[in-house]
Short mmCIF file of C-alpha atoms and ligand atoms in Angstrom, two decimals:
data_model
loop_
_atom_site.label_atom_id
_atom_site.label_comp_id
_atom_site.label_asym_id
_atom_site.label_seq_id
_atom_site.Cartn_x
_atom_site.Cartn_y
_atom_site.Cartn_z
CA MET A 1 -27.28 -7.12 -8.34
CA THR A 2 -27.64 -9.67 -5.55
CA THR A 3 -25.72 -8.94 -2.38
CA LEU A 4 -22.67 -11.16 -1.97
CA LYS A 5 -22.04 -12.89 1.32
CA LEU A 6 -18.41 -13.10 2.37
CA HIS A 7 -17.29 -15.01 5.44
CA VAL A 8 -14.06 -13.47 6.66
CA LEU A 9 -11.28 -13.42 9.23
CA LYS A 10 -10.25 -9.78 9.47
CA PRO A 11 -6.58 -10.17 10.57
CA SER A 12 -5.82 -12.40 7.55
CA VAL A 13 -4.16 -11.14 4.36
CA ASN A 14 -5.77 -13.97 2.35
CA ASN A 15 -9.06 -12.40 3.41
CA MET A 16 -7.77 -8.87 2.94
CA ALA A 17 -7.26 -9.53 -0.78
CA VAL A 18 -10.95 -10.33 -1.40
CA ARG A 19 -12.11 -7.64 1.03
CA VAL A 20 -10.11 -5.04 -0.93
CA PHE A 21 -11.36 -6.40 -4.25
CA VAL A 22 -15.11 -6.27 -3.48
CA ARG A 23 -14.72 -2.69 -2.28
CA ALA A 24 -12.57 -1.60 -5.25
CA ALA A 25 -14.97 -3.26 -7.72
CA LYS A 26 -17.92 -1.56 -5.97
CA LEU A 27 -19.81 -4.82 -5.55
CA GLU A 28 -22.65 -5.11 -3.06
CA PHE A 29 -21.59 -7.35 -0.22
CA VAL A 30 -22.04 -8.22 3.42
CA GLU A 31 -19.25 -9.56 5.60
CA ASP A 32 -19.74 -12.22 8.22
CA ASP A 33 -16.87 -12.26 10.73
CA VAL A 34 -16.26 -15.95 11.46
CA TYR A 35 -13.42 -15.50 13.94
CA GLY A 36 -13.34 -18.65 16.09
CA LYS A 37 -16.12 -20.31 14.09
CA THR A 38 -14.37 -21.95 11.12
CA ARG A 39 -14.17 -25.36 12.82
CA HIS A 40 -17.76 -25.33 14.10
CA PRO A 41 -19.97 -28.09 12.64
CA ASP A 42 -22.27 -25.65 10.78
CA PHE A 43 -19.28 -24.01 9.02
CA LEU A 44 -17.62 -27.37 8.29
CA ALA A 45 -20.87 -28.67 6.80
CA LYS A 46 -20.59 -25.94 4.16
CA ASN A 47 -16.82 -25.83 3.88
CA PRO A 48 -14.91 -28.96 4.97
CA ALA A 49 -11.60 -27.16 4.27
CA HIS A 50 -12.55 -24.61 7.03
CA LEU A 51 -10.81 -21.88 5.04
CA THR A 52 -11.65 -18.24 4.62
CA PRO A 53 -12.29 -16.07 2.73
CA MET A 54 -15.41 -18.00 1.77
CA LEU A 55 -17.97 -16.70 -0.70
CA GLU A 56 -21.52 -17.97 -0.28
CA ALA A 57 -23.74 -17.72 -3.36
CA LYS A 58 -26.72 -19.77 -4.50
CA GLN A 59 -25.43 -19.95 -8.09
CA LEU A 60 -22.31 -21.88 -7.08
CA PRO A 61 -22.66 -25.65 -7.60
CA LYS A 62 -21.93 -26.35 -3.91
CA GLY A 63 -23.27 -23.05 -2.58
CA VAL A 64 -19.86 -21.83 -1.40
CA MET A 65 -16.29 -21.43 -2.59
CA TRP A 66 -12.95 -20.61 -0.97
CA GLU A 67 -9.46 -19.59 -2.21
CA SER A 68 -8.98 -15.84 -2.47
CA CYS A 69 -7.70 -15.75 -6.06
CA ALA A 70 -10.43 -18.07 -7.36
CA ILE A 71 -13.07 -15.90 -5.66
CA MET A 72 -11.71 -12.74 -7.34
CA GLN A 73 -11.51 -14.52 -10.72
CA TYR A 74 -15.10 -15.79 -10.34
CA LEU A 75 -16.47 -12.37 -9.43
CA CYS A 76 -14.61 -10.74 -12.33
CA ASN A 77 -15.97 -13.38 -14.72
CA LYS A 78 -19.50 -13.15 -13.36
CA HIS A 79 -19.73 -9.35 -13.31
CA GLU A 80 -17.49 -8.78 -16.35
CA ILE A 81 -15.04 -6.71 -14.35
CA THR A 82 -12.25 -6.29 -16.90
CA LYS A 83 -10.73 -3.32 -15.06
CA PHE A 84 -8.98 -5.66 -12.61
CA TYR A 85 -8.83 -8.79 -14.81
CA PRO A 86 -8.28 -8.01 -18.51
CA LYS A 87 -10.36 -9.93 -21.00
CA ALA A 88 -7.61 -10.77 -23.52
CA ALA A 89 -6.50 -14.36 -22.88
CA ALA A 90 -2.77 -13.61 -22.96
CA LYS A 91 -3.03 -10.69 -20.52
CA ARG A 92 -5.30 -12.73 -18.27
CA ALA A 93 -2.79 -15.58 -18.36
CA MET A 94 -0.10 -13.29 -16.90
CA ILE A 95 -2.41 -12.24 -14.06
CA ASP A 96 -3.22 -15.90 -13.38
CA SER A 97 0.47 -16.83 -13.52
CA ALA A 98 1.34 -14.09 -11.01
CA MET A 99 -1.46 -15.20 -8.65
CA PHE A 100 -0.45 -18.89 -8.80
CA TYR A 101 3.15 -17.83 -8.15
CA ILE A 102 2.02 -15.85 -5.09
CA ILE A 103 -0.03 -18.70 -3.66
CA GLY A 104 2.37 -21.50 -4.61
CA THR A 105 5.77 -19.89 -3.96
CA LEU A 106 5.77 -16.48 -2.26
CA TYR A 107 2.99 -17.04 0.28
CA PRO A 108 4.48 -20.23 1.79
CA TYR A 109 7.74 -18.32 2.44
CA VAL A 110 5.79 -15.38 3.90
CA ALA A 111 3.78 -17.75 6.11
CA ARG A 112 6.91 -19.53 7.39
CA ALA A 113 8.57 -16.17 8.08
CA THR A 114 5.61 -14.43 9.75
CA TYR A 115 3.23 -17.01 11.26
CA PRO A 116 5.53 -17.75 14.24
CA ALA A 117 5.52 -14.02 15.09
CA LEU A 118 1.78 -13.64 14.38
CA GLY A 119 0.94 -16.58 16.62
CA PHE A 120 -0.74 -18.47 13.75
CA PRO A 121 -0.46 -22.26 13.54
CA GLN A 122 2.08 -23.49 11.00
CA TYR A 123 1.53 -26.22 8.44
CA ALA A 124 1.98 -29.87 9.36
CA GLY A 125 5.34 -31.29 8.33
CA GLU A 126 7.16 -27.96 8.59
CA VAL A 127 9.91 -27.20 11.11
CA GLY A 128 7.74 -24.55 12.78
CA ALA A 129 5.02 -27.11 13.51
CA SER A 130 7.44 -29.80 14.71
CA ASN A 131 8.80 -30.74 18.12
CA LEU A 132 12.26 -29.44 17.21
CA ASP A 133 13.72 -26.90 19.62
CA ALA A 134 13.45 -23.11 19.34
CA SER A 135 16.86 -22.69 17.67
CA HIS A 136 15.84 -24.97 14.76
CA LYS A 137 12.56 -23.10 14.41
CA ALA A 138 14.35 -19.73 14.42
CA GLU A 139 16.74 -20.99 11.74
CA ALA A 140 13.86 -22.21 9.55
CA GLN A 141 12.14 -18.84 9.96
CA LYS A 142 15.37 -17.05 8.97
CA HIS A 143 15.72 -19.21 5.84
CA ALA A 144 12.13 -18.42 4.87
CA MET A 145 12.80 -14.69 5.32
CA GLU A 146 15.86 -14.97 3.09
CA ALA A 147 13.91 -16.87 0.41
CA ILE A 148 11.37 -14.04 0.00
CA ALA A 149 13.89 -11.86 -1.89
CA GLU A 150 13.87 -14.01 -5.05
CA PRO A 151 10.11 -14.06 -5.79
CA LEU A 152 9.94 -10.37 -4.90
CA ASP A 153 12.58 -9.67 -7.50
CA VAL A 154 10.67 -11.78 -10.04
CA PHE A 155 7.55 -9.68 -9.47
CA HIS A 156 9.53 -6.52 -9.99
CA LYS A 157 11.67 -7.52 -12.98
CA PHE A 158 9.43 -9.99 -14.80
CA TYR A 159 5.78 -9.30 -14.02
CA MET A 160 6.03 -5.50 -13.61
CA ASP A 161 8.99 -4.97 -15.90
CA GLY A 162 9.09 -1.18 -15.74
CA THR A 163 5.33 -0.66 -15.25
CA PRO A 164 3.92 0.37 -11.84
CA PHE A 165 1.75 -2.75 -11.39
CA ILE A 166 1.51 -6.39 -12.51
CA GLY A 167 -1.60 -5.18 -14.32
CA GLY A 168 0.47 -2.52 -16.15
CA SER A 169 -0.57 1.07 -15.52
CA LYS A 170 -3.48 0.03 -13.24
CA PRO A 171 -3.71 -2.54 -10.41
CA SER A 172 -5.09 -5.99 -11.21
CA ILE A 173 -6.40 -8.74 -8.95
CA ALA A 174 -2.83 -10.11 -8.85
CA ASP A 175 -1.67 -6.75 -7.49
CA ILE A 176 -4.39 -6.81 -4.84
CA ARG A 177 -3.24 -10.31 -3.85
CA LEU A 178 0.47 -9.34 -3.82
CA ALA A 179 0.08 -6.10 -1.86
CA ALA A 180 -2.12 -7.82 0.74
CA THR A 181 0.47 -10.61 1.11
CA LEU A 182 3.28 -8.11 1.71
CA GLU A 183 1.31 -6.46 4.56
CA PHE A 184 2.18 -9.38 6.86
CA LEU A 185 5.93 -8.73 6.52
CA ALA A 186 5.63 -5.75 8.88
CA ILE A 187 5.41 -8.15 11.84
CA VAL A 188 9.01 -9.30 11.24
CA ASN A 189 10.28 -5.81 10.21
CA TYR A 190 11.15 -7.26 6.80
CA ASN A 191 13.33 -4.81 4.93
CA LEU A 192 11.30 -4.39 1.74
CA PRO A 193 13.26 -3.06 -1.25
CA ALA A 194 12.53 0.57 -2.11
CA TRP A 195 10.49 -0.39 -5.20
CA ALA A 196 8.20 -2.60 -3.07
CA LYS A 197 7.61 0.20 -0.55
CA SER A 198 6.67 2.56 -3.41
CA TYR A 199 4.49 -0.19 -4.93
CA MET A 200 2.54 -0.65 -1.68
CA ALA A 201 2.05 3.10 -1.39
CA ALA A 202 0.92 3.26 -5.04
CA MET A 203 -1.60 0.45 -4.42
CA GLU A 204 -3.08 2.29 -1.46
CA LYS A 205 -3.16 5.57 -3.35
CA SER A 206 -4.78 4.00 -6.40
CA LEU A 207 -7.46 2.05 -4.49
CA GLY A 208 -7.99 4.53 -1.65
CA LYS A 209 -10.45 3.49 1.06
CA ALA A 210 -11.10 0.18 -0.69
CA TYR A 211 -7.52 -0.75 0.25
CA ALA A 212 -7.10 1.22 3.45
CA GLU A 213 -10.15 -0.14 5.29
CA PRO A 214 -9.30 -3.89 5.12
CA ALA A 215 -5.57 -3.05 5.51
CA ALA A 216 -6.40 -1.29 8.79
CA ASP A 217 -7.73 -4.59 10.20
CA VAL A 218 -4.50 -6.42 9.29
CA ARG A 219 -2.31 -3.57 10.55
CA GLY A 220 -4.39 -3.33 13.72
CA TYR A 221 -3.86 -7.02 14.37
CA ILE A 222 -0.10 -6.67 13.83
CA ALA A 223 -0.01 -3.70 16.23
CA TYR A 224 -1.96 -5.73 18.79
CA VAL A 225 0.42 -8.72 18.52
CA ARG A 226 3.37 -6.35 18.90
CA SER A 227 1.87 -4.71 21.98
CA GLN A 228 1.38 -8.16 23.58
CA ALA A 229 4.99 -9.14 22.89
CA LYS A 230 6.41 -6.18 24.90
N1 GSH B 301 -4.87 -20.12 -0.18
C1 GSH B 301 -5.98 -19.71 0.64
C2 GSH B 301 -5.55 -19.65 2.08
C3 GSH B 301 -6.72 -19.47 3.01
C4 GSH B 301 -6.33 -19.56 4.48
O1 GSH B 301 -5.25 -20.06 4.85
N2 GSH B 301 -7.25 -19.08 5.35
C5 GSH B 301 -7.01 -19.09 6.79
C6 GSH B 301 -6.86 -17.67 7.31
S1 GSH B 301 -5.33 -16.97 6.82
C7 GSH B 301 -8.24 -19.65 7.50
O2 GSH B 301 -9.35 -19.36 7.12
N3 GSH B 301 -8.03 -20.43 8.56
C8 GSH B 301 -9.09 -20.87 9.42
C9 GSH B 301 -9.03 -22.36 9.69
O3 GSH B 301 -8.23 -23.08 9.07
O4 GSH B 301 -9.83 -22.80 10.52
C10 GSH B 301 -6.52 -18.36 0.11
O5 GSH B 301 -5.75 -17.63 -0.54
O6 GSH B 301 -7.71 -18.06 0.32
#
């Protein structure tokens, strides 16, 4: 098996998802910490979107790819990892649906709720990135926090529907992506429902060090930001 090369930003939950996955799937990999380097010309020459996680592999048509969910899907397809991404088309479709729903709906709310507290830049066109005053920005952040409840409930009632994980009795790549996303909510003391707290604990228990090691980088960053705010 050739060693994978992952370019990562350790405080990021988008990165955490792939970092958990490669460990849980027992793939051979090396991690290149690109903190502060994503806008350098040599990085941009490979990846004009300047986004991480980025997988670098000769077999890829352009040599690299980004987007956490697509990277996990690719690695499951390439290495036939059905444990985290079932082979049956209908089951796979549900995992894909859950991941698109995370990236397209839940994550933007999480970003708007947490990025101001994390000190991350917000997306152009949003209140948080505008010249509006602090009260407008605080109101937008509050609305984003409130909006998180609905998709969370959808994960619980629709995707999990009485099973411990989106993947059923075992975590899937959608679970890895969801649990990593929820890690950021600690920065705003988001009051997770009891089921979500148990779910996060079950993810960590099920994946062990594969989860705990990358999670420690995210949690360490949150603790650092908190210590600076005092
Ligand atoms: N949807 C993407 C989001 C990736 C993303 O936003 N990456 C950020 C870190 S959280 C990044 O690499 N930013 C560096 C930059 O834009 O220069 C994914 O899931 O991978």
